Amino acid sequence: MERILEGKTGIVFGVANKRSLAWACAQSLAGAGMRLALTYMGERMGKTVKELAGELPGALALPCDVTRPETIDEVFATLREEFGGLDTVVHAIAFAKREELEGDFYHTSKEGYMLAHEVSAYSLTAIARRALPLMEGRQGTMVTLTYIGGLRVVPNYNIMGIAKAALEASVRYLAHDLGPRGIRVNAISAGPVRTLASSGVSGFTRILDHIAEHAPLRRNITAEEVGDACLFLAGPHSRGITGSTRYVDAGYNIMG
Ligand code: NAD
Ligand code: 0WE
């Protein structure tokens, strides 16, 4: 691996454990020489994520709950002290109440609708606004994670699909706002991968089997493939790309 991100700094939001797509992104970025901060939610994840950060040279592990904006402020205050500036933000956070991810979408409660959007969509903008002062004049990049359920109907994905549609639109508006400052913003639309979030989904194995049978590559993707796409979108090889959603899904999205 060429160390194309040597001397750069980044933050990866949403590490829960070693299966997290956030962790795969962190490993790819750190492998290219980037110094990282990882964020986790709640002290229960703290121990695991501190151990994971220990595997990456110079990495920090910081608590952050995006429903508590003061915790986002604290993250960026720490980054200013420890890193000075920031080149890359990776956003890999999503949450909806479990009862909203089954049955008919029209049963979605107002509270469940708002929570899914706060955590899974608005948080990207809340983070971007705070990251901006640290990213000024550095050709920075932001990468978020989305899913095909934001574009097409995936049964049971429900309110998360609406939130991902808002997230993908946020990527375009942020790309428009930040482009003049040299900052690029893109999303990776990943195929299904077994993680803490997806293991809580009933019927997830059936979804994996369906992809393995029907995707052009006739297999599922790996977290490492998402990490490497993140490396591409965060690094100089994608310097002409902003505002886009790139599929890392073994080609499944082209199927009719
Ligand atoms: P994960 O459970 O490892 O990661 C989700 C993260 O969101 C966790 O670290 C969790 O702590 C964090 N989070 C939830 N609520 C939060 C809050 N209030 N404040 C801060 N953090 C909070 O699962 P994952 O599958 O790696 O999910 C990462 C991203 O990838 C999500 O945006 C998800 O929608 C997306 N994605 C996942 C898949 C998949 O099949 N696993 C496919 C496409 C996209
Ligand atoms: O974005 C996701 C996961 C999102 C998610 C999952 C959970 C499960 C546990 C958000 N919040 C929660 N809350 C919980 O309490 N994916 C792309 C994975 C996923 O989730 C699905 C899927 C797929 C694929 C939900 C229903 C149908 C398919």
Coordinates of N, CA and C and ligand atoms in Angstrom, one line a residue, residues 14-17 19-22 41 45 64-67 92-95 119 145-147 157 160 164 190-198 204, ligand 1:
G14 N -18.7 6.6 14.1 CA -19.6 5.4 14.1 C -18.9 4.0 14.2
V15 N -17.8 4.0 14.9 CA -17.2 2.6 15.1 C -17.9 2.0 16.4
A16 N -18.4 0.8 16.2 CA -19.0 0.0 17.3 C -18.1 -1.1 17.6
N17 N -17.6 -1.8 16.6 CA -16.8 -3.0 16.8 C -16.0 -3.3 15.5
R19 N -16.5 -5.3 13.2 CA -17.3 -5.5 12.0 C -17.8 -4.2 11.4
S20 N -17.7 -3.1 12.1 CA -18.3 -1.9 11.7 C -17.7 -1.4 10.3
L21 N -18.5 -0.9 9.4 CA -18.0 -0.4 8.2 C -17.1 0.8 8.5
A22 N -17.4 1.5 9.6 CA -16.5 2.6 10.0 C -15.1 2.1 10.3
M41 N -20.3 5.5 20.4 CA -21.4 6.0 21.2 C -21.5 5.2 22.5
M45 N -19.4 0.9 24.3 CA -18.5 0.7 23.1 C -17.1 1.2 23.4
C64 N -19.0 10.2 21.2 CA -19.9 11.2 20.5 C -21.3 10.6 20.3
D65 N -22.3 11.3 20.8 CA -23.7 10.9 20.5 C -24.3 12.1 19.8
V66 N -24.6 11.9 18.5 CA -25.0 13.0 17.7 C -26.4 13.6 18.1
T67 N -27.1 12.9 19.0 CA -28.3 13.5 19.5 C -28.0 14.5 20.7
A92 N -20.4 7.3 9.4 CA -20.9 6.0 9.3 C -21.9 5.7 10.5
I93 N -22.9 6.5 10.6 CA -23.8 6.5 11.7 C -25.3 6.4 11.1
A94 N -26.0 5.5 11.7 CA -27.4 5.4 11.4 C -28.2 4.7 12.6
F95 N -29.4 5.2 12.8 CA -30.2 4.5 13.8 C -31.7 4.8 13.5
V119 N -30.4 11.2 13.6 CA -29.2 10.4 13.8 C -28.6 10.1 12.4
L145 N -22.0 6.9 4.4 CA -22.5 5.6 3.9 C -24.0 5.6 3.8
T146 N -24.4 5.1 2.6 CA -25.8 5.0 2.4 C -26.2 3.6 1.9
Y147 N -27.4 3.4 1.5 CA -27.9 2.1 1.1 C -29.0 2.3 0.0
Y157 N -37.1 -1.7 5.3 CA -36.1 -0.6 5.5 C -36.8 0.7 5.9
M160 N -35.7 4.2 7.5 CA -34.3 4.4 7.2 C -34.1 4.7 5.7
K164 N -32.1 7.9 4.4 CA -31.0 7.8 3.4 C -31.2 8.7 2.2
A190 N -23.4 1.1 0.0 CA -22.9 -0.3 0.1 C -23.9 -1.3 0.0
G191 N -23.6 -2.5 -0.5 CA -24.4 -3.6 -0.4 C -24.5 -4.1 1.0
P192 N -25.4 -5.1 1.3 CA -25.6 -5.5 2.7 C -24.3 -6.2 3.2
V193 N -23.9 -5.9 4.4 CA -22.8 -6.5 5.1 C -23.2 -6.8 6.5
R194 N -22.8 -8.0 7.1 CA -23.2 -8.3 8.4 C -22.4 -7.5 9.4
T195 N -23.1 -6.6 10.1 CA -22.5 -5.7 11.2 C -23.5 -5.7 12.4
L196 N -23.1 -5.0 13.4 CA -24.0 -4.9 14.6 C -25.4 -4.4 14.2
A197 N -25.4 -3.3 13.4 CA -26.7 -2.7 12.9 C -27.5 -3.7 12.1
S198 N -26.8 -4.4 11.2 CA -27.6 -5.3 10.3 C -28.0 -6.6 10.9
F204 N -32.3 -10.8 7.4 CA -31.0 -10.2 6.8 C -30.3 -11.3 6.0
Ligands
NAD1 P1 -22.6 -0.4 13.0 O1 -23.6 -0.8 14.0 O2 -21.2 -1.0 13.1 O3 -22.4 1.1 12.9 C1 -23.5 2.0 13.2 C2 -22.9 3.1 14.1 O4 -23.9 4.1 14.3 C3 -22.5 2.5 15.5 O5 -21.2 2.7 15.7 C4 -23.4 3.3 16.4 O6 -22.8 3.5 17.7 C5 -23.6 4.6 15.6 N1 -24.7 5.4 16.2 C6 -26.0 5.1 16.3 N2 -26.7 6.1 16.9 C7 -25.8 7.1 17.2 C8 -25.8 8.3 17.8 N3 -27.0 8.8 18.3 N4 -24.7 9.1 17.8 C9 -23.5 8.6 17.4 N5 -23.4 7.4 16.8 C10 -24.5 6.6 16.7 O7 -23.2 -0.8 11.6 P2 -22.7 -0.5 10.1 O8 -23.5 -1.4 9.2 O9 -21.3 -0.5 10.0 O10 -23.3 1.0 9.8 C11 -22.5 2.1 9.4 C12 -23.2 2.8 8.3 O11 -23.2 2.0 7.1 C13 -24.6 3.3 8.5 O12 -24.9 4.6 8.0 C14 -25.4 2.3 7.7 O13 -26.7 2.8 7.4 C15 -24.5 2.1 6.6 N6 -24.8 0.9 5.7 C16 -24.7 -0.3 6.3 C17 -24.9 -1.4 5.4 C18 -24.9 -2.8 6.0 O14 -25.5 -3.7 5.4 N7 -24.2 -3.1 7.1 C19 -25.2 -1.3 4.1 C20 -25.2 0.0 3.6 C21 -25.0 1.1 4.4

